[in-house]
mmCIF file of N, CA, C and O in Angstrom:
data_model
loop_
_atom_site.group_PDB
_atom_site.id
_atom_site.type_symbol
_atom_site.label_atom_id
_atom_site.label_comp_id
_atom_site.label_asym_id
_atom_site.label_seq_id
_atom_site.Cartn_x
_atom_site.Cartn_y
_atom_site.Cartn_z
ATOM 1 N N MET U 1293 6.106 -18.428 -6.913
ATOM 2 C CA MET U 1293 6.492 -18.421 -5.517
ATOM 3 C C MET U 1293 7.730 -17.574 -5.288
ATOM 4 O O MET U 1293 7.807 -16.838 -4.326
ATOM 5 N N SER U 1294 8.710 -17.662 -6.199
ATOM 6 C CA SER U 1294 9.930 -16.888 -6.014
ATOM 7 C C SER U 1294 9.646 -15.388 -6.144
ATOM 8 O O SER U 1294 10.323 -14.578 -5.518
ATOM 9 N N SER U 1295 8.652 -15.024 -6.959
ATOM 10 C CA SER U 1295 8.280 -13.614 -7.090
ATOM 11 C C SER U 1295 7.781 -13.068 -5.747
ATOM 12 O O SER U 1295 8.134 -11.959 -5.353
ATOM 13 N N LEU U 1296 6.997 -13.862 -5.063
ATOM 14 C CA LEU U 1296 6.495 -13.448 -3.757
ATOM 15 C C LEU U 1296 7.636 -13.313 -2.746
ATOM 16 O O LEU U 1296 7.671 -12.371 -1.955
ATOM 17 N N LEU U 1297 8.563 -14.224 -2.801
ATOM 18 C CA LEU U 1297 9.709 -14.193 -1.895
ATOM 19 C C LEU U 1297 10.584 -12.964 -2.157
ATOM 20 O O LEU U 1297 11.013 -12.286 -1.215
ATOM 21 N N ILE U 1298 10.817 -12.647 -3.420
ATOM 22 C CA ILE U 1298 11.615 -11.472 -3.764
ATOM 23 C C ILE U 1298 10.914 -10.202 -3.312
ATOM 24 O O ILE U 1298 11.536 -9.277 -2.787
ATOM 25 N N ARG U 1299 9.590 -10.138 -3.500
ATOM 26 C CA ARG U 1299 8.846 -8.959 -3.058
ATOM 27 C C ARG U 1299 8.903 -8.802 -1.544
ATOM 28 O O ARG U 1299 9.018 -7.687 -1.027
ATOM 29 N N LEU U 1300 8.846 -9.907 -0.825
ATOM 30 C CA LEU U 1300 8.936 -9.866 0.632
ATOM 31 C C LEU U 1300 10.315 -9.378 1.075
ATOM 32 O O LEU U 1300 10.427 -8.530 1.971
ATOM 33 N N VAL U 1301 11.356 -9.879 0.442
ATOM 34 C CA VAL U 1301 12.716 -9.453 0.784
ATOM 35 C C VAL U 1301 12.903 -7.969 0.476
ATOM 36 O O VAL U 1301 13.495 -7.234 1.274
ATOM 37 N N CYS U 1302 12.407 -7.506 -0.662
ATOM 38 C CA CYS U 1302 12.522 -6.079 -1.003
ATOM 39 C C CYS U 1302 11.764 -5.218 0.003
ATOM 40 O O CYS U 1302 12.226 -4.136 0.376
ATOM 41 N N GLY U 1303 10.608 -5.677 0.451
ATOM 42 C CA GLY U 1303 9.862 -4.937 1.461
ATOM 43 C C GLY U 1303 10.606 -4.865 2.780
ATOM 44 O O GLY U 1303 10.638 -3.815 3.442
ATOM 45 N N LEU U 1304 11.233 -5.969 3.168
ATOM 46 C CA LEU U 1304 12.015 -5.968 4.406
ATOM 47 C C LEU U 1304 13.245 -5.068 4.290
ATOM 48 O O LEU U 1304 13.589 -4.352 5.241
ATOM 49 N N LEU U 1305 13.900 -5.081 3.137
ATOM 50 C CA LEU U 1305 15.057 -4.198 2.939
ATOM 51 C C LEU U 1305 14.649 -2.729 2.975
ATOM 52 O O LEU U 1305 15.350 -1.888 3.530
ATOM 53 N N PHE U 1306 13.492 -2.416 2.374
ATOM 54 C CA PHE U 1306 13.017 -1.036 2.423
ATOM 55 C C PHE U 1306 12.716 -0.625 3.856
ATOM 56 O O PHE U 1306 13.064 0.482 4.280
ATOM 57 N N THR U 1307 12.084 -1.508 4.611
ATOM 58 C CA THR U 1307 11.766 -1.197 6.003
ATOM 59 C C THR U 1307 13.035 -0.965 6.809
ATOM 60 O O THR U 1307 13.118 -0.009 7.590
ATOM 61 N N ALA U 1308 14.040 -1.806 6.603
ATOM 62 C CA ALA U 1308 15.309 -1.633 7.310
ATOM 63 C C ALA U 1308 15.972 -0.311 6.925
ATOM 64 O O ALA U 1308 16.516 0.395 7.781
ATOM 65 N N MET U 1309 15.910 0.037 5.651
ATOM 66 C CA MET U 1309 16.521 1.290 5.208
ATOM 67 C C MET U 1309 15.775 2.499 5.764
ATOM 68 O O MET U 1309 16.382 3.486 6.195
ATOM 69 N N ALA U 1310 14.443 2.426 5.803
ATOM 70 C CA ALA U 1310 13.659 3.542 6.342
ATOM 71 C C ALA U 1310 13.893 3.693 7.842
ATOM 72 O O ALA U 1310 14.060 4.822 8.336
ATOM 73 N N LEU U 1311 13.932 2.579 8.572
ATOM 74 C CA LEU U 1311 14.200 2.672 10.011
ATOM 75 C C LEU U 1311 15.617 3.170 10.275
ATOM 76 O O LEU U 1311 15.853 3.932 11.222
ATOM 77 N N GLY U 1312 16.572 2.781 9.447
ATOM 78 C CA GLY U 1312 17.933 3.271 9.586
ATOM 79 C C GLY U 1312 18.024 4.764 9.344
ATOM 80 O O GLY U 1312 18.791 5.475 10.017
ATOM 81 N N ALA U 1313 17.242 5.276 8.392
ATOM 82 C CA ALA U 1313 17.247 6.719 8.124
ATOM 83 C C ALA U 1313 16.589 7.488 9.269
ATOM 84 O O ALA U 1313 16.941 8.638 9.528
ATOM 85 N N ILE U 1314 15.631 6.863 9.972
ATOM 86 C CA ILE U 1314 14.987 7.535 11.101
ATOM 87 C C ILE U 1314 15.911 7.550 12.308
ATOM 88 O O ILE U 1314 16.053 8.564 12.993
ATOM 89 N N VAL U 1315 16.566 6.414 12.561
ATOM 90 C CA VAL U 1315 17.445 6.310 13.725
ATOM 91 C C VAL U 1315 18.709 7.145 13.545
ATOM 92 O O VAL U 1315 19.134 7.857 14.454
ATOM 93 N N HIS U 1316 19.320 7.072 12.363
ATOM 94 C CA HIS U 1316 20.528 7.838 12.052
ATOM 95 C C HIS U 1316 20.241 8.691 10.822
ATOM 96 O O HIS U 1316 20.514 8.271 9.705
ATOM 97 N N PRO U 1317 19.711 9.900 11.018
ATOM 98 C CA PRO U 1317 19.352 10.736 9.866
ATOM 99 C C PRO U 1317 20.596 11.082 9.034
ATOM 100 O O PRO U 1317 21.697 11.158 9.562
ATOM 101 N N PRO U 1318 20.418 11.289 7.718
ATOM 102 C CA PRO U 1318 21.552 11.633 6.867
ATOM 103 C C PRO U 1318 22.163 12.974 7.276
ATOM 104 O O PRO U 1318 21.485 13.863 7.779
ATOM 105 N N ALA U 1319 23.472 13.106 7.031
ATOM 106 C CA ALA U 1319 24.197 14.308 7.446
ATOM 107 C C ALA U 1319 23.806 15.526 6.620
ATOM 108 O O ALA U 1319 23.704 16.636 7.149
ATOM 109 N N ASP U 1320 23.599 15.350 5.344
ATOM 110 C CA ASP U 1320 23.237 16.480 4.487
ATOM 111 C C ASP U 1320 22.251 16.026 3.408
ATOM 112 O O ASP U 1320 21.889 14.849 3.328
ATOM 113 N N LEU U 1321 21.829 16.966 2.586
ATOM 114 C CA LEU U 1321 20.821 16.685 1.561
ATOM 115 C C LEU U 1321 21.333 15.683 0.528
ATOM 116 O O LEU U 1321 20.587 14.809 0.079
ATOM 117 N N THR U 1322 22.589 15.787 0.169
ATOM 118 C CA THR U 1322 23.143 14.885 -0.843
ATOM 119 C C THR U 1322 23.099 13.439 -0.372
ATOM 120 O O THR U 1322 22.751 12.535 -1.135
ATOM 121 N N GLN U 1323 23.448 13.211 0.873
ATOM 122 C CA GLN U 1323 23.406 11.855 1.406
ATOM 123 C C GLN U 1323 21.962 11.354 1.486
ATOM 124 O O GLN U 1323 21.677 10.191 1.210
ATOM 125 N N GLY U 1324 21.041 12.242 1.846
ATOM 126 C CA GLY U 1324 19.628 11.863 1.901
ATOM 127 C C GLY U 1324 19.075 11.496 0.538
ATOM 128 O O GLY U 1324 18.336 10.522 0.397
ATOM 129 N N LEU U 1325 19.456 12.254 -0.498
ATOM 130 C CA LEU U 1325 19.012 11.929 -1.855
ATOM 131 C C LEU U 1325 19.651 10.630 -2.345
ATOM 132 O O LEU U 1325 19.027 9.867 -3.074
ATOM 133 N N GLY U 1326 20.885 10.379 -1.929
ATOM 134 C CA GLY U 1326 21.546 9.134 -2.296
ATOM 135 C C GLY U 1326 20.872 7.924 -1.678
ATOM 136 O O GLY U 1326 20.882 6.836 -2.244
ATOM 137 N N MET U 1327 20.285 8.092 -0.509
ATOM 138 C CA MET U 1327 19.558 6.992 0.143
ATOM 139 C C MET U 1327 18.155 6.836 -0.440
ATOM 140 O O MET U 1327 17.559 5.756 -0.371
ATOM 141 N N LEU U 1328 17.633 7.913 -1.015
ATOM 142 C CA LEU U 1328 16.261 7.897 -1.501
ATOM 143 C C LEU U 1328 16.084 7.035 -2.745
ATOM 144 O O LEU U 1328 15.084 6.328 -2.877
ATOM 145 N N LEU U 1329 17.049 7.055 -3.654
ATOM 146 C CA LEU U 1329 16.917 6.297 -4.901
ATOM 147 C C LEU U 1329 16.810 4.791 -4.671
ATOM 148 O O LEU U 1329 15.856 4.166 -5.151
ATOM 149 N N PRO U 1330 17.737 4.158 -3.941
ATOM 150 C CA PRO U 1330 17.573 2.712 -3.736
ATOM 151 C C PRO U 1330 16.322 2.373 -2.926
ATOM 152 O O PRO U 1330 15.686 1.342 -3.156
ATOM 153 N N ALA U 1331 15.942 3.256 -2.007
ATOM 154 C CA ALA U 1331 14.753 2.989 -1.200
ATOM 155 C C ALA U 1331 13.500 2.994 -2.072
ATOM 156 O O ALA U 1331 12.635 2.129 -1.931
ATOM 157 N N THR U 1332 13.399 3.953 -2.994
ATOM 158 C CA THR U 1332 12.222 3.992 -3.861
ATOM 159 C C THR U 1332 12.209 2.812 -4.825
ATOM 160 O O THR U 1332 11.141 2.288 -5.142
ATOM 161 N N MET U 1333 13.383 2.385 -5.282
ATOM 162 C CA MET U 1333 13.427 1.224 -6.170
ATOM 163 C C MET U 1333 12.973 -0.037 -5.437
ATOM 164 O O MET U 1333 12.219 -0.846 -5.987
ATOM 165 N N LEU U 1334 13.416 -0.203 -4.195
ATOM 166 C CA LEU U 1334 12.994 -1.361 -3.411
ATOM 167 C C LEU U 1334 11.501 -1.324 -3.135
ATOM 168 O O LEU U 1334 10.809 -2.338 -3.240
ATOM 169 N N LEU U 1335 10.987 -0.150 -2.764
ATOM 170 C CA LEU U 1335 9.557 -0.035 -2.473
ATOM 171 C C LEU U 1335 8.729 -0.291 -3.727
ATOM 172 O O LEU U 1335 7.702 -0.978 -3.673
ATOM 173 N N ASN U 1336 9.163 0.233 -4.855
ATOM 174 C CA ASN U 1336 8.442 0.028 -6.109
ATOM 175 C C ASN U 1336 8.383 -1.455 -6.460
ATOM 176 O O ASN U 1336 7.339 -1.972 -6.858
ATOM 177 N N TYR U 1337 9.494 -2.154 -6.314
ATOM 178 C CA TYR U 1337 9.513 -3.574 -6.633
ATOM 179 C C TYR U 1337 8.684 -4.377 -5.630
ATOM 180 O O TYR U 1337 8.022 -5.336 -5.996
ATOM 181 N N ALA U 1338 8.707 -3.959 -4.359
ATOM 182 C CA ALA U 1338 7.939 -4.678 -3.345
ATOM 183 C C ALA U 1338 6.437 -4.521 -3.577
ATOM 184 O O ALA U 1338 5.668 -5.450 -3.353
ATOM 185 N N ILE U 1339 6.020 -3.354 -4.050
ATOM 186 C CA ILE U 1339 4.591 -3.111 -4.262
ATOM 187 C C ILE U 1339 4.112 -3.734 -5.576
ATOM 188 O O ILE U 1339 3.124 -4.461 -5.615
ATOM 189 N N ARG U 1340 4.814 -3.453 -6.655
ATOM 190 C CA ARG U 1340 4.344 -3.872 -7.976
ATOM 191 C C ARG U 1340 4.814 -5.255 -8.387
ATOM 192 O O ARG U 1340 4.185 -5.902 -9.219
ATOM 193 N N GLY U 1341 5.940 -5.682 -7.877
ATOM 194 C CA GLY U 1341 6.467 -6.978 -8.267
ATOM 195 C C GLY U 1341 7.163 -6.900 -9.604
ATOM 196 O O GLY U 1341 7.292 -5.832 -10.203
ATOM 197 N N PRO U 1342 7.609 -8.029 -10.108
ATOM 198 C CA PRO U 1342 8.314 -8.030 -11.393
ATOM 199 C C PRO U 1342 7.361 -7.665 -12.514
ATOM 200 O O PRO U 1342 6.237 -8.156 -12.588
ATOM 201 N N ARG U 1343 7.792 -6.786 -13.368
ATOM 202 C CA ARG U 1343 6.957 -6.328 -14.476
ATOM 203 C C ARG U 1343 7.218 -7.163 -15.714
ATOM 204 O O ARG U 1343 8.343 -7.422 -16.084
ATOM 205 N N ARG U 1344 6.160 -7.560 -16.334
ATOM 206 C CA ARG U 1344 6.261 -8.223 -17.625
ATOM 207 C C ARG U 1344 6.087 -7.148 -18.697
ATOM 208 O O ARG U 1344 5.486 -6.110 -18.465
ATOM 209 N N SER U 1345 6.564 -7.408 -19.856
ATOM 210 C CA SER U 1345 6.428 -6.456 -20.941
ATOM 211 C C SER U 1345 4.948 -6.326 -21.313
ATOM 212 O O SER U 1345 4.229 -7.316 -21.427
ATOM 213 N N VAL U 1346 4.489 -5.093 -21.517
ATOM 214 C CA VAL U 1346 3.101 -4.860 -21.877
ATOM 215 C C VAL U 1346 2.860 -5.323 -23.312
ATOM 216 O O VAL U 1346 1.843 -5.925 -23.614
ATOM 217 N N LEU U 1347 3.821 -5.033 -24.187
ATOM 218 C CA LEU U 1347 3.698 -5.459 -25.571
ATOM 219 C C LEU U 1347 4.266 -6.860 -25.722
ATOM 220 O O LEU U 1347 5.347 -7.149 -25.219
ATOM 221 N N PRO U 1348 3.559 -7.732 -26.410
ATOM 222 C CA PRO U 1348 4.109 -9.083 -26.597
ATOM 223 C C PRO U 1348 5.352 -9.029 -27.480
ATOM 224 O O PRO U 1348 5.448 -8.212 -28.390
ATOM 225 N N LYS U 1349 6.284 -9.909 -27.199
ATOM 226 C CA LYS U 1349 7.513 -9.951 -27.995
ATOM 227 C C LYS U 1349 7.214 -10.573 -29.344
ATOM 228 O O LYS U 1349 6.496 -11.559 -29.458
ATOM 229 N N ARG U 1350 7.803 -9.970 -30.372
ATOM 230 C CA ARG U 1350 7.644 -10.528 -31.711
ATOM 231 C C ARG U 1350 8.659 -11.648 -31.885
ATOM 232 O O ARG U 1350 9.774 -11.558 -31.375
ATOM 233 N N PRO U 1351 8.301 -12.670 -32.617
ATOM 234 C CA PRO U 1351 9.278 -13.732 -32.862
ATOM 235 C C PRO U 1351 10.442 -13.192 -33.693
ATOM 236 O O PRO U 1351 10.280 -12.287 -34.511
ATOM 237 N N ALA U 1352 11.602 -13.739 -33.478
ATOM 238 C CA ALA U 1352 12.787 -13.299 -34.208
ATOM 239 C C ALA U 1352 12.624 -13.648 -35.687
ATOM 240 O O ALA U 1352 12.105 -14.718 -36.031
ATOM 241 N N PRO U 1353 13.066 -12.745 -36.563
ATOM 242 C CA PRO U 1353 12.940 -13.051 -37.994
ATOM 243 C C PRO U 1353 13.856 -14.208 -38.376
ATOM 244 O O PRO U 1353 14.932 -14.378 -37.816
ATOM 245 N N ALA U 1354 13.396 -14.972 -39.335
ATOM 246 C CA ALA U 1354 14.179 -16.120 -39.800
ATOM 247 C C ALA U 1354 15.417 -15.595 -40.511
ATOM 248 O O ALA U 1354 15.367 -14.601 -41.233
ATOM 249 N N PRO U 1355 16.556 -16.251 -40.319
ATOM 250 C CA PRO U 1355 17.766 -15.797 -40.994
ATOM 251 C C PRO U 1355 17.617 -15.964 -42.508
ATOM 252 O O PRO U 1355 17.029 -16.935 -42.990
ATOM 253 N N ALA U 1356 18.156 -14.985 -43.234
ATOM 254 C CA ALA U 1356 18.076 -15.037 -44.687
ATOM 255 C C ALA U 1356 18.968 -16.160 -45.192
ATOM 256 O O ALA U 1356 20.130 -16.260 -44.824
ATOM 257 N N SER U 1357 18.406 -16.994 -46.021
ATOM 258 C CA SER U 1357 19.194 -18.118 -46.553
ATOM 259 C C SER U 1357 19.850 -17.691 -47.855
ATOM 260 O O SER U 1357 19.243 -17.054 -48.706
ATOM 261 N N THR U 1358 21.102 -18.025 -47.985
ATOM 262 C CA THR U 1358 21.813 -17.735 -49.224
ATOM 263 C C THR U 1358 22.233 -19.066 -49.833
ATOM 264 O O THR U 1358 22.687 -19.969 -49.148
ATOM 265 N N SER U 1359 22.048 -19.167 -51.109
ATOM 266 C CA SER U 1359 22.436 -20.406 -51.769
ATOM 267 C C SER U 1359 23.938 -20.381 -52.077
ATOM 268 O O SER U 1359 24.533 -19.326 -52.257
ATOM 269 N N ALA U 1360 24.560 -21.527 -52.131
ATOM 270 C CA ALA U 1360 26.010 -21.630 -52.327
ATOM 271 C C ALA U 1360 26.436 -21.198 -53.714
ATOM 272 O O ALA U 1360 27.577 -20.796 -53.920
ATOM 273 N N GLY U 1361 25.557 -21.223 -54.696
ATOM 274 C CA GLY U 1361 25.922 -20.910 -56.078
ATOM 275 C C GLY U 1361 25.972 -19.424 -56.379
ATOM 276 O O GLY U 1361 26.518 -19.016 -57.376
ATOM 277 N N THR U 1362 25.395 -18.584 -55.561
ATOM 278 C CA THR U 1362 25.375 -17.158 -55.856
ATOM 279 C C THR U 1362 26.455 -16.459 -55.059
ATOM 280 O O THR U 1362 26.738 -16.793 -53.936
ATOM 281 N N ALA U 1363 27.038 -15.464 -55.689
ATOM 282 C CA ALA U 1363 28.107 -14.691 -55.038
ATOM 283 C C ALA U 1363 27.559 -13.313 -54.675
ATOM 284 O O ALA U 1363 26.808 -12.709 -55.431
ATOM 285 N N GLN U 1364 27.973 -12.829 -53.558
ATOM 286 C CA GLN U 1364 27.562 -11.491 -53.133
ATOM 287 C C GLN U 1364 28.537 -10.479 -53.707
ATOM 288 O O GLN U 1364 29.741 -10.661 -53.631
ATOM 289 N N PRO U 1365 28.052 -9.362 -54.300
ATOM 290 C CA PRO U 1365 28.987 -8.357 -54.850
ATOM 291 C C PRO U 1365 29.668 -7.555 -53.768
ATOM 292 O O PRO U 1365 29.293 -7.395 -52.713
#
């Protein structure tokens, strides 16, 4: 449920940012490119949602046990 809520919020933020860029266009190309990166990140998250890793995580290796009687050189 929280994933759906986050996607909805990201979609609303993207819409607000796009409407803001239409109403008040950026002054120059640099400002427009600066607005483009967060907008694409929000749109990507709103469309695809949270990504899970494609490869399954391997279990952590067991710590090597050392016996008290042996000394490390």
